[in-house]
Short mmCIF file of C-alpha atoms in Angstrom, two decimals:
data_model
loop_
_atom_site.label_atom_id
_atom_site.label_comp_id
_atom_site.label_asym_id
_atom_site.label_seq_id
_atom_site.Cartn_x
_atom_site.Cartn_y
_atom_site.Cartn_z
CA UNK A 1 0.00 0.00 0.00
CA UNK A 2 1.16 3.53 -0.78
CA UNK A 3 -0.11 6.54 1.21
CA UNK A 4 0.38 10.25 0.55
CA UNK A 5 0.11 12.53 3.62
CA UNK A 6 -0.50 16.25 3.11
CA UNK A 7 -0.26 18.72 5.98
CA UNK A 8 0.87 22.18 7.06
CA UNK A 9 3.25 20.87 9.75
CA UNK A 10 5.80 18.08 10.06
CA UNK A 11 8.17 17.75 12.99
CA UNK A 12 10.42 15.47 10.93
CA UNK A 13 11.72 18.75 9.47
CA UNK A 14 13.24 21.62 11.50
CA UNK A 15 11.02 24.53 12.57
CA UNK A 16 7.94 23.02 10.94
CA UNK A 17 6.06 22.36 14.19
CA UNK A 18 3.45 24.49 15.93
CA UNK A 19 1.01 21.98 17.39
CA UNK A 20 0.27 18.30 17.78
CA UNK A 21 -0.41 17.72 14.07
CA UNK A 22 3.36 18.02 13.52
CA UNK A 23 3.96 15.11 15.93
CA UNK A 24 1.40 12.97 14.12
CA UNK A 25 2.86 13.72 10.69
CA UNK A 26 6.32 12.93 12.08
CA UNK A 27 5.43 9.66 13.86
CA UNK A 28 2.54 8.06 11.96
CA UNK A 29 4.54 7.50 8.73
CA UNK A 30 7.25 5.64 10.67
CA UNK A 31 4.65 3.36 12.25
CA UNK A 32 3.02 2.75 8.87
CA UNK A 33 6.40 2.02 7.28
CA UNK A 34 7.09 -0.57 9.99
CA UNK A 35 3.95 -2.37 8.76
CA UNK A 36 5.09 -2.37 5.14
CA UNK A 37 3.29 0.76 3.93
CA UNK A 38 5.24 3.19 1.77
CA UNK A 39 4.51 6.81 2.69
CA UNK A 40 5.12 10.15 1.00
CA UNK A 41 4.73 13.28 3.17
CA UNK A 42 4.34 16.74 1.62
CA UNK A 43 4.30 20.14 3.31
CA UNK A 44 5.08 23.68 2.11
CA UNK A 45 8.72 24.78 2.08
CA UNK A 46 8.97 27.29 4.93
CA UNK A 47 12.69 27.74 4.28
CA UNK A 48 14.49 24.39 4.17
CA UNK A 49 17.28 25.39 1.77
CA UNK A 50 19.91 24.34 4.32
CA UNK A 51 18.74 20.72 4.24
CA UNK A 52 20.14 18.12 1.87
CA UNK A 53 17.48 17.85 -0.79
CA UNK A 54 16.91 16.67 -4.32
CA UNK A 55 15.18 18.76 -6.96
CA UNK A 56 12.29 16.77 -8.47
CA UNK A 57 10.72 19.28 -10.85
CA UNK A 58 8.56 22.36 -11.35
CA UNK A 59 4.82 22.70 -11.73
CA UNK A 60 2.91 25.65 -13.12
CA UNK A 61 -0.57 26.40 -11.84
CA UNK A 62 -3.02 29.16 -12.62
CA UNK A 63 -3.64 30.91 -9.33
CA UNK A 64 -5.41 34.25 -8.93
CA UNK A 65 -5.66 34.23 -12.76
CA UNK A 66 -1.85 34.27 -13.05
CA UNK A 67 0.63 31.46 -13.76
CA UNK A 68 2.65 30.52 -10.70
CA UNK A 69 5.72 28.28 -10.85
CA UNK A 70 6.43 26.08 -7.82
CA UNK A 71 9.27 23.62 -7.23
CA UNK A 72 9.12 20.17 -5.68
CA UNK A 73 12.05 18.89 -3.60
CA UNK A 74 12.67 15.59 -1.88
CA UNK A 75 14.39 15.81 1.50
CA UNK A 76 16.94 13.10 2.28
CA UNK A 77 15.56 10.60 4.78
CA UNK A 78 17.23 7.47 6.14
CA UNK A 79 13.92 5.59 6.16
CA UNK A 80 13.54 4.11 2.69
CA UNK A 81 9.78 3.68 3.15
CA UNK A 82 9.18 7.40 3.80
CA UNK A 83 9.73 10.17 1.26
CA UNK A 84 9.70 13.70 2.70
CA UNK A 85 8.73 16.29 0.09
CA UNK A 86 8.42 20.08 0.23
CA UNK A 87 6.87 22.42 -2.32
CA UNK A 88 8.65 25.75 -2.69
CA UNK A 89 7.25 29.20 -3.49
CA UNK A 90 8.11 32.62 -2.04
CA UNK A 91 4.62 32.88 -0.56
CA UNK A 92 5.34 29.94 1.76
CA UNK A 93 8.61 31.17 3.26
CA UNK A 94 8.33 34.95 3.26
CA UNK A 95 6.93 35.20 6.80
CA UNK A 96 9.64 33.00 8.30
CA UNK A 97 7.07 30.98 10.24
CA UNK A 98 4.51 28.26 9.64
CA UNK A 99 1.42 30.38 10.31
CA UNK A 100 0.70 34.10 10.02
CA UNK A 101 -1.40 36.41 12.15
CA UNK A 102 -3.75 38.63 10.16
CA UNK A 103 -5.28 41.92 11.15
CA UNK A 104 -8.65 41.83 12.95
CA UNK A 105 -11.57 41.12 10.67
CA UNK A 106 -9.63 38.97 8.19
CA UNK A 107 -8.98 35.68 9.99
CA UNK A 108 -6.90 33.10 8.10
CA UNK A 109 -6.53 35.43 5.07
CA UNK A 110 -2.79 35.01 4.53
CA UNK A 111 -2.63 31.35 5.47
CA UNK A 112 -5.71 30.39 3.46
CA UNK A 113 -4.17 31.87 0.32
CA UNK A 114 -0.85 30.16 1.03
CA UNK A 115 -2.41 26.73 1.53
CA UNK A 116 -4.75 27.10 -1.46
CA UNK A 117 -1.70 27.64 -3.69
CA UNK A 118 0.09 24.73 -2.01
CA UNK A 119 -2.95 22.50 -2.63
CA UNK A 120 -3.08 23.47 -6.30
CA UNK A 121 0.62 22.67 -6.72
CA UNK A 122 0.18 19.29 -5.03
CA UNK A 123 -2.69 18.34 -7.35
CA UNK A 124 -0.60 19.34 -10.36
CA UNK A 125 2.41 17.37 -9.11
CA UNK A 126 0.17 14.31 -8.76
CA UNK A 127 -1.28 14.80 -12.24
CA UNK A 128 2.17 15.07 -13.79
CA UNK A 129 3.54 12.09 -11.90
CA UNK A 130 6.15 14.06 -9.94
CA UNK A 131 4.55 12.55 -6.84
CA UNK A 132 3.43 8.93 -7.09
CA UNK A 133 -0.31 8.37 -7.17
CA UNK A 134 -1.27 6.80 -3.81
CA UNK A 135 -3.83 4.18 -2.87
CA UNK A 136 -4.89 6.54 -0.06
CA UNK A 137 -4.57 10.31 0.11
CA UNK A 138 -4.41 11.37 3.78
CA UNK A 139 -5.21 15.07 4.32
CA UNK A 140 -4.67 16.79 7.68
CA UNK A 141 -6.84 19.66 8.99
CA UNK A 142 -8.24 22.62 7.04
CA UNK A 143 -4.89 23.58 5.53
CA UNK A 144 -5.01 20.67 3.06
CA UNK A 145 -8.75 20.77 2.39
CA UNK A 146 -8.44 22.55 -0.97
CA UNK A 147 -6.77 19.41 -2.32
CA UNK A 148 -10.10 17.60 -1.94
CA UNK A 149 -12.00 20.54 -3.45
CA UNK A 150 -9.77 20.69 -6.54
CA UNK A 151 -9.73 16.93 -7.08
CA UNK A 152 -13.53 16.74 -6.93
CA UNK A 153 -14.47 19.90 -8.85
CA UNK A 154 -11.63 20.88 -11.21
CA UNK A 155 -12.07 18.99 -14.50
CA UNK A 156 -8.31 19.11 -15.04
CA UNK A 157 -8.00 16.50 -12.29
CA UNK A 158 -10.76 14.17 -13.45
CA UNK A 159 -8.31 11.26 -13.61
CA UNK A 160 -7.58 11.77 -9.89
CA UNK A 161 -11.17 12.35 -8.77
CA UNK A 162 -11.61 8.79 -7.49
CA UNK A 163 -8.58 8.81 -5.20
CA UNK A 164 -9.50 7.46 -1.76
CA UNK A 165 -9.40 10.46 0.60
CA UNK A 166 -8.94 10.07 4.35
CA UNK A 167 -9.33 13.35 6.19
CA UNK A 168 -8.07 13.87 9.74
CA UNK A 169 -9.66 16.57 11.89
CA UNK A 170 -7.11 17.54 14.53
CA UNK A 171 -9.03 20.55 15.86
CA UNK A 172 -12.56 21.32 14.71
CA UNK A 173 -12.41 24.79 16.28
CA UNK A 174 -10.09 26.00 13.50
CA UNK A 175 -11.86 25.76 10.15
CA UNK A 176 -10.03 28.28 7.90
CA UNK A 177 -13.24 30.07 6.83
CA UNK A 178 -12.91 32.63 3.98
CA UNK A 179 -15.41 34.33 1.63
CA UNK A 180 -16.43 32.69 -1.62
CA UNK A 181 -15.71 35.94 -3.49
CA UNK A 182 -15.22 39.74 -3.26
CA UNK A 183 -11.92 39.33 -1.39
CA UNK A 184 -8.39 38.69 -2.63
CA UNK A 185 -8.27 35.77 -0.17
CA UNK A 186 -11.36 33.90 -1.33
CA UNK A 187 -12.14 30.73 -3.25
CA UNK A 188 -13.12 32.52 -6.48
CA UNK A 189 -10.12 34.84 -6.28
CA UNK A 190 -7.78 31.84 -6.05
CA UNK A 191 -9.57 29.69 -8.64
CA UNK A 192 -11.81 31.99 -10.75
CA UNK A 193 -12.68 29.30 -13.33
CA UNK A 194 -13.55 26.60 -10.77
CA UNK A 195 -17.08 25.21 -10.93
CA UNK A 196 -18.19 23.95 -7.52
CA UNK A 197 -21.19 22.90 -5.45
CA UNK A 198 -21.59 25.66 -2.88
CA UNK A 199 -23.98 23.54 -0.81
CA UNK A 200 -21.11 21.20 0.04
CA UNK A 201 -18.54 23.92 0.64
CA UNK A 202 -20.33 26.79 2.38
CA UNK A 203 -20.20 27.50 6.08
CA UNK A 204 -23.55 26.62 7.75
CA UNK A 205 -23.50 29.82 9.78
CA UNK A 206 -22.18 32.11 7.03
CA UNK A 207 -23.50 30.78 3.69
CA UNK A 208 -21.54 33.40 1.71
CA UNK A 209 -18.30 31.92 3.07
CA UNK A 210 -16.20 28.97 1.97
CA UNK A 211 -15.45 26.54 4.81
CA UNK A 212 -12.43 24.33 3.99
CA UNK A 213 -12.97 22.07 7.01
CA UNK A 214 -16.60 21.39 6.09
CA UNK A 215 -15.65 20.87 2.44
CA UNK A 216 -13.15 18.14 3.24
CA UNK A 217 -15.53 16.47 5.70
CA UNK A 218 -18.21 16.29 3.00
CA UNK A 219 -15.86 15.21 0.19
CA UNK A 220 -13.73 12.63 2.04
CA UNK A 221 -14.25 8.88 1.94
CA UNK A 222 -13.30 8.61 5.62
CA UNK A 223 -13.30 11.31 8.29
CA UNK A 224 -10.94 10.67 11.19
CA UNK A 225 -11.27 12.27 14.62
CA UNK A 226 -8.19 11.84 16.79
CA UNK A 227 -9.81 10.06 19.73
CA UNK A 228 -12.88 7.83 20.16
CA UNK A 229 -14.55 10.19 22.65
CA UNK A 230 -13.96 13.27 20.49
CA UNK A 231 -15.53 11.44 17.53
CA UNK A 232 -18.80 11.23 19.48
CA UNK A 233 -18.59 14.73 21.01
CA UNK A 234 -18.45 16.39 17.59
CA UNK A 235 -21.77 14.84 16.59
CA UNK A 236 -23.49 17.17 19.07
CA UNK A 237 -23.85 20.95 18.81
CA UNK A 238 -21.57 23.08 20.95
CA UNK A 239 -23.12 24.80 23.96
CA UNK A 240 -20.68 27.38 25.25
CA UNK A 241 -22.93 28.49 28.11
CA UNK A 242 -22.79 24.94 29.45
CA UNK A 243 -19.09 24.62 28.74
CA UNK A 244 -19.55 22.00 26.00
CA UNK A 245 -17.52 22.13 22.80
CA UNK A 246 -18.85 19.77 20.15
CA UNK A 247 -19.38 20.02 16.40
CA UNK A 248 -18.67 23.75 16.16
CA UNK A 249 -21.40 24.19 13.54
CA UNK A 250 -20.43 21.09 11.54
CA UNK A 251 -22.29 18.52 13.63
CA UNK A 252 -24.94 17.89 10.94
CA UNK A 253 -22.29 17.13 8.32
CA UNK A 254 -20.49 14.83 10.75
CA UNK A 255 -23.76 13.13 11.69
CA UNK A 256 -24.44 12.53 7.99
CA UNK A 257 -20.97 11.06 7.41
CA UNK A 258 -21.27 8.98 10.57
CA UNK A 259 -24.59 7.53 9.39
CA UNK A 260 -22.77 6.36 6.26
CA UNK A 261 -20.05 4.70 8.33
CA UNK A 262 -17.44 7.24 7.27
CA UNK A 263 -16.48 8.67 10.69
CA UNK A 264 -13.78 6.90 12.70
CA UNK A 265 -12.27 7.78 16.07
CA UNK A 266 -8.66 6.64 16.43
CA UNK A 267 -6.52 7.92 19.28
CA UNK A 268 -3.15 9.39 18.33
CA UNK A 269 -0.07 7.58 19.56
CA UNK A 270 3.04 8.46 21.50
CA UNK A 271 6.62 7.31 20.99
CA UNK A 272 8.39 5.47 23.81
CA UNK A 273 12.16 5.70 23.31
CA UNK A 274 14.21 2.80 24.61
CA UNK A 275 17.00 4.98 26.00
CA UNK A 276 16.48 6.51 29.43
CA UNK A 277 15.82 10.26 29.42
CA UNK A 278 18.40 12.67 30.76
CA UNK A 279 18.44 12.90 34.53
CA UNK A 280 17.00 16.31 35.37
CA UNK A 281 17.37 18.19 38.64
CA UNK A 282 15.68 21.34 39.86
CA UNK A 283 18.94 23.24 39.58
CA UNK A 284 19.30 22.18 35.94
CA UNK A 285 15.70 23.23 35.29
CA UNK A 286 16.35 26.68 36.78
CA UNK A 287 19.50 27.02 34.67
CA UNK A 288 17.53 26.23 31.54
CA UNK A 289 14.76 28.64 32.52
CA UNK A 290 17.22 31.48 33.13
CA UNK A 291 19.06 30.81 29.87
CA UNK A 292 15.78 30.71 27.93
CA UNK A 293 14.45 33.86 29.60
CA UNK A 294 17.61 35.75 28.65
CA UNK A 295 17.21 34.57 25.04
CA UNK A 296 13.60 35.72 24.98
CA UNK A 297 14.55 39.09 26.51
CA UNK A 298 17.28 39.62 23.93
CA UNK A 299 14.74 39.46 21.10
CA UNK A 300 13.06 42.68 22.29
CA UNK A 301 14.43 46.20 22.51
CA UNK A 302 12.44 46.83 25.69
CA UNK A 303 12.19 44.45 28.62
CA UNK A 304 8.78 42.77 28.71
CA UNK A 305 7.01 42.69 32.07
CA UNK A 306 6.31 38.98 31.78
CA UNK A 307 10.00 38.11 31.41
CA UNK A 308 11.09 40.42 34.22
CA UNK A 309 8.54 39.05 36.71
CA UNK A 310 9.31 35.48 35.61
CA UNK A 311 13.03 36.00 36.19
CA UNK A 312 12.45 37.46 39.64
CA UNK A 313 10.12 34.59 40.53
CA UNK A 314 12.61 32.04 39.22
CA UNK A 315 15.33 33.56 41.44
CA UNK A 316 12.91 33.37 44.37
CA UNK A 317 12.24 29.67 43.63
CA UNK A 318 15.97 29.05 43.26
CA UNK A 319 16.76 30.54 46.66
CA UNK A 320 13.92 28.82 48.54
CA UNK A 321 13.89 25.01 48.68
CA UNK A 322 10.58 23.41 47.69
CA UNK A 323 9.07 21.01 50.23
CA UNK A 324 5.72 20.46 48.54
CA UNK A 325 4.48 19.23 45.15
CA UNK A 326 5.62 20.71 41.84
CA UNK A 327 2.56 21.12 39.60
CA UNK A 328 3.34 21.70 35.93
CA UNK A 329 1.54 22.67 32.75
CA UNK A 330 2.87 22.81 29.18
CA UNK A 331 0.79 23.94 26.22
CA UNK A 332 -0.46 26.76 24.04
CA UNK A 333 -2.34 29.58 25.75
CA UNK A 334 -5.69 29.41 24.01
CA UNK A 335 -9.26 29.56 25.23
CA UNK A 336 -9.48 25.80 24.55
CA UNK A 337 -6.70 25.11 27.05
CA UNK A 338 -7.28 27.66 29.82
CA UNK A 339 -10.91 28.81 29.70
CA UNK A 340 -11.65 27.18 33.07
CA UNK A 341 -8.64 28.82 34.72
CA UNK A 342 -9.87 32.22 33.56
CA UNK A 343 -13.37 31.92 35.04
CA UNK A 344 -14.31 34.09 37.99
CA UNK A 345 -14.32 31.99 41.15
CA UNK A 346 -15.60 33.81 44.20
CA UNK A 347 -13.78 37.14 44.27
CA UNK A 348 -10.79 35.93 42.24
CA UNK A 349 -9.84 34.07 39.10
CA UNK A 350 -9.92 30.29 39.14
CA UNK A 351 -6.17 30.41 38.45
CA UNK A 352 -5.65 32.29 41.72
CA UNK A 353 -7.68 29.66 43.54
CA UNK A 354 -5.56 26.90 41.97
CA UNK A 355 -2.43 28.65 43.24
CA UNK A 356 -4.00 29.00 46.68
CA UNK A 357 -4.80 25.27 46.85
CA UNK A 358 -1.28 24.32 45.75
CA UNK A 359 0.14 26.74 48.30
CA UNK A 360 -1.73 24.96 51.12
CA UNK A 361 0.50 21.99 50.36
CA UNK A 362 3.64 24.18 50.12
CA UNK A 363 3.67 23.51 46.38
CA UNK A 364 4.53 25.48 43.28
CA UNK A 365 2.98 25.82 39.83
CA UNK A 366 5.10 26.29 36.69
CA UNK A 367 3.26 27.03 33.44
CA UNK A 368 5.04 27.04 30.07
CA UNK A 369 3.22 28.36 27.04
CA UNK A 370 2.26 31.29 24.85
CA UNK A 371 -0.50 32.22 22.44
CA UNK A 372 -3.39 34.62 22.87
CA UNK A 373 -2.07 38.03 23.95
CA UNK A 374 -4.97 38.69 26.31
CA UNK A 375 -4.45 35.35 28.02
CA UNK A 376 -0.71 35.99 28.28
CA UNK A 377 -1.48 39.24 30.09
CA UNK A 378 -3.93 37.50 32.45
CA UNK A 379 -1.34 34.86 33.35
CA UNK A 380 1.42 37.45 33.82
CA UNK A 381 -0.74 39.42 36.25
CA UNK A 382 -1.67 36.21 38.09
CA UNK A 383 2.04 35.43 38.44
CA UNK A 384 2.60 38.85 40.02
CA UNK A 385 -0.17 38.13 42.55
CA UNK A 386 0.82 34.56 43.46
CA UNK A 387 4.25 33.91 44.92
CA UNK A 388 4.09 30.20 44.05
CA UNK A 389 3.33 30.70 40.33
CA UNK A 390 5.97 30.92 37.60
CA UNK A 391 4.58 31.64 34.13
CA UNK A 392 7.03 31.30 31.24
CA UNK A 393 5.62 33.08 28.19
CA UNK A 394 7.00 31.10 25.31
CA UNK A 395 8.11 27.61 24.49
CA UNK A 396 11.47 25.96 25.06
CA UNK A 397 11.87 22.26 24.27
CA UNK A 398 14.43 21.75 27.03
CA UNK A 399 12.21 23.38 29.64
CA UNK A 400 9.17 21.39 28.52
CA UNK A 401 11.06 18.10 28.68
CA UNK A 402 12.40 18.99 32.14
CA UNK A 403 8.92 19.83 33.43
CA UNK A 404 7.59 16.47 32.22
CA UNK A 405 10.43 14.70 34.06
CA UNK A 406 10.40 16.74 37.30
CA UNK A 407 6.75 17.49 37.92
CA UNK A 408 4.66 15.70 40.54
CA UNK A 409 1.33 16.51 38.91
CA UNK A 410 0.53 17.71 35.37
CA UNK A 411 -2.43 20.09 35.05
CA UNK A 412 -4.49 19.95 31.82
CA UNK A 413 -8.01 21.34 32.39
CA UNK A 414 -8.84 21.82 28.68
CA UNK A 415 -12.42 22.72 27.84
CA UNK A 416 -12.10 20.33 24.90
CA UNK A 417 -9.21 18.20 23.73
CA UNK A 418 -9.43 16.29 20.44
CA UNK A 419 -6.56 14.04 21.53
CA UNK A 420 -3.79 15.80 23.43
CA UNK A 421 -0.12 14.90 23.45
CA UNK A 422 1.07 16.72 26.58
CA UNK A 423 -0.74 14.32 28.91
CA UNK A 424 0.86 11.36 27.12
CA UNK A 425 4.34 12.90 27.44
CA UNK A 426 3.81 13.63 31.14
CA UNK A 427 2.52 10.10 31.77
CA UNK A 428 5.44 8.63 29.83
CA UNK A 429 7.75 10.42 32.26
CA UNK A 430 5.82 9.03 35.24
CA UNK A 431 3.92 12.22 36.06
CA UNK A 432 0.20 11.67 36.74
CA UNK A 433 -2.16 14.15 35.11
CA UNK A 434 -5.18 16.02 36.41
CA UNK A 435 -7.50 16.55 33.45
CA UNK A 436 -10.97 17.59 32.39
CA UNK A 437 -12.60 14.32 31.31
CA UNK A 438 -13.26 15.21 27.66
CA UNK A 439 -12.02 13.99 24.27
CA UNK A 440 -8.63 12.34 24.24
CA UNK A 441 -8.09 13.18 27.91
CA UNK A 442 -11.00 10.92 28.83
CA UNK A 443 -9.53 8.19 26.62
CA UNK A 444 -6.07 8.33 28.23
CA UNK A 445 -6.51 9.31 31.89
CA UNK A 446 -8.49 7.09 34.27
CA UNK A 447 -9.45 8.68 37.59
CA UNK A 448 -7.56 7.28 40.59
CA UNK A 449 -5.95 4.68 38.33
CA UNK A 450 -3.29 6.38 36.20
CA UNK A 451 -4.28 9.96 36.96
CA UNK A 452 -7.11 12.20 38.07
CA UNK A 453 -10.16 13.57 36.24
CA UNK A 454 -13.08 15.91 36.82
CA UNK A 455 -16.19 16.83 34.84
CA UNK A 456 -19.25 19.05 35.06
CA UNK A 457 -22.43 19.92 33.20
CA UNK A 458 -21.73 23.65 33.16
CA UNK A 459 -18.75 26.00 33.35
CA UNK A 460 -19.38 26.59 37.05
CA UNK A 461 -19.62 22.87 37.76
CA UNK A 462 -16.43 22.26 35.79
CA UNK A 463 -14.52 24.88 37.79
CA UNK A 464 -15.89 23.44 41.05
CA UNK A 465 -14.85 20.00 39.85
CA UNK A 466 -11.34 21.23 39.11
CA UNK A 467 -10.92 22.72 42.59
CA UNK A 468 -12.31 19.66 44.34
CA UNK A 469 -10.23 17.26 42.28
CA UNK A 470 -7.03 19.27 42.80
CA UNK A 471 -7.57 19.41 46.56
CA UNK A 472 -8.34 15.67 46.79
CA UNK A 473 -5.37 14.81 44.56
CA UNK A 474 -2.81 16.76 46.56
CA UNK A 475 -4.30 15.42 49.79
CA UNK A 476 -3.92 11.87 48.49
CA UNK A 477 -0.29 12.55 47.57
CA UNK A 478 0.38 13.88 51.05
CA UNK A 479 -1.51 11.27 53.06
CA UNK A 480 -1.37 8.08 51.01
CA UNK A 481 2.10 7.73 49.43
CA UNK A 482 1.54 4.05 48.58
CA UNK A 483 -1.56 4.74 46.49
CA UNK A 484 0.21 7.73 44.92
CA UNK A 485 3.13 5.51 43.98
CA UNK A 486 0.76 3.01 42.33
CA UNK A 487 -0.94 5.75 40.32
CA UNK A 488 2.45 7.12 39.25
CA UNK A 489 3.54 3.63 38.15
CA UNK A 490 0.31 3.15 36.21
CA UNK A 491 0.83 6.49 34.45
CA UNK A 492 4.37 5.54 33.49
CA UNK A 493 3.27 2.10 32.33
CA UNK A 494 0.40 3.32 30.11
CA UNK A 495 1.04 2.79 26.41
CA UNK A 496 -0.60 4.53 23.47
CA UNK A 497 1.43 2.95 20.71
CA UNK A 498 1.75 4.15 17.15
CA UNK A 499 1.88 0.49 16.11
CA UNK A 500 -1.78 0.11 17.11
CA UNK A 501 -2.68 3.43 15.47
CA UNK A 502 -1.05 2.42 12.19
CA UNK A 503 -2.95 -0.87 12.12
CA UNK A 504 -6.21 1.02 12.69
CA UNK A 505 -5.34 3.50 9.92
CA UNK A 506 -4.83 0.62 7.49
CA UNK A 507 -7.98 -1.27 8.45
CA UNK A 508 -10.39 1.63 9.10
CA UNK A 509 -9.21 4.70 7.18
CA UNK A 510 -7.38 3.63 4.07
CA UNK A 511 -10.02 1.26 2.68
#
């Protein structure tokens, strides 16, 4: 079997990772190759000139009514069953990053144009045989959705129209919505001669808009959600007042595909290296934090408040031995991840209450992550108020790995979580997790077995559940070390193997 994976991210290549999709696109092909599947992986070229690569050829596509020439390169890879490809064009590398932030009122505008051009080039490369025609075309998230649109509606690609398409939804909250027309970043601006069925492609809430996510869901032969629980949650409408995140407007399309047996829920995997991880100490962690903070500071002409307060707090931690639990959290600062922590709880934020509970046990909370500017400000101010909170606004691989290894309890109270990788990495290191029992968190963390979980039928109930669960968890750690040791061992022993995932891909998605 031969599979072609198309995505925006791929952690097999340097600086091509933003979120968990990059881990999947890095690891899943290796697991498939181990089962005899040959895999090609294609992403845009964000600036990989320094890598050893082989020029395959050029394709010319008509985009925005103008011919655009793009180049296909193959990146050297030791695994003979995996071919890593990149498609080059100045539009893909000019920002110096994977994704771009657009001005208010034009969400996804730059990225949607970039990935529409990438999709057109991929279809042309397939047509011309520069990329081998696969038995299964595996598209990831909204960024690759225009591939399905072009294959199904552009007559130029009629010979490819029957390709088996498997479409993975990593995060239904991000759908890449753009207008159909009257905007330079719109479907008809990109492909003015394309005939299409607007009923399949429009956004249910904004019928004048093109919804890439919905398009791929409707056009794919199989729709993959990245955990069994998430695959059922998305069949129900979201109810934000009750704190439930479901189909995000696409539940009817997903229900329709599910009724036809096209929706599958397969949990992502995690790699389990044979070699023992580096032995990390608190002093080494503090060294890494200080080094990283200085690097972040050096990127700005003026000292940012967040970095200054974090450095002062880190020095305070360094000079005061910890005799309670170290609670950790690693992840992007988005509403998905921290909505519960930002709810009002009594006369304070829930995050303040979390710090207060941890402080009762002489513990500390270290949070690593960045994202939404408003949320970054909220967390910086909370750090200033709470002497046991260190918030590191950014991401450093070394710090993240150290926190997984050193932490006593990993906090992940996501409002929704399609799969999640952070909880798997923490568990792999032997750190139990305290999670909101939704999506992939529910499928990986079992309360009082390999971790701790809370739930609730409303936002208020969820916040109450978080506080109760945190208090009970830290009490258990303090008063019942034997049970805590068993839970820690169960967390470390849990396995979510890519071998199983690959077998499920082959049997459930690629046929």
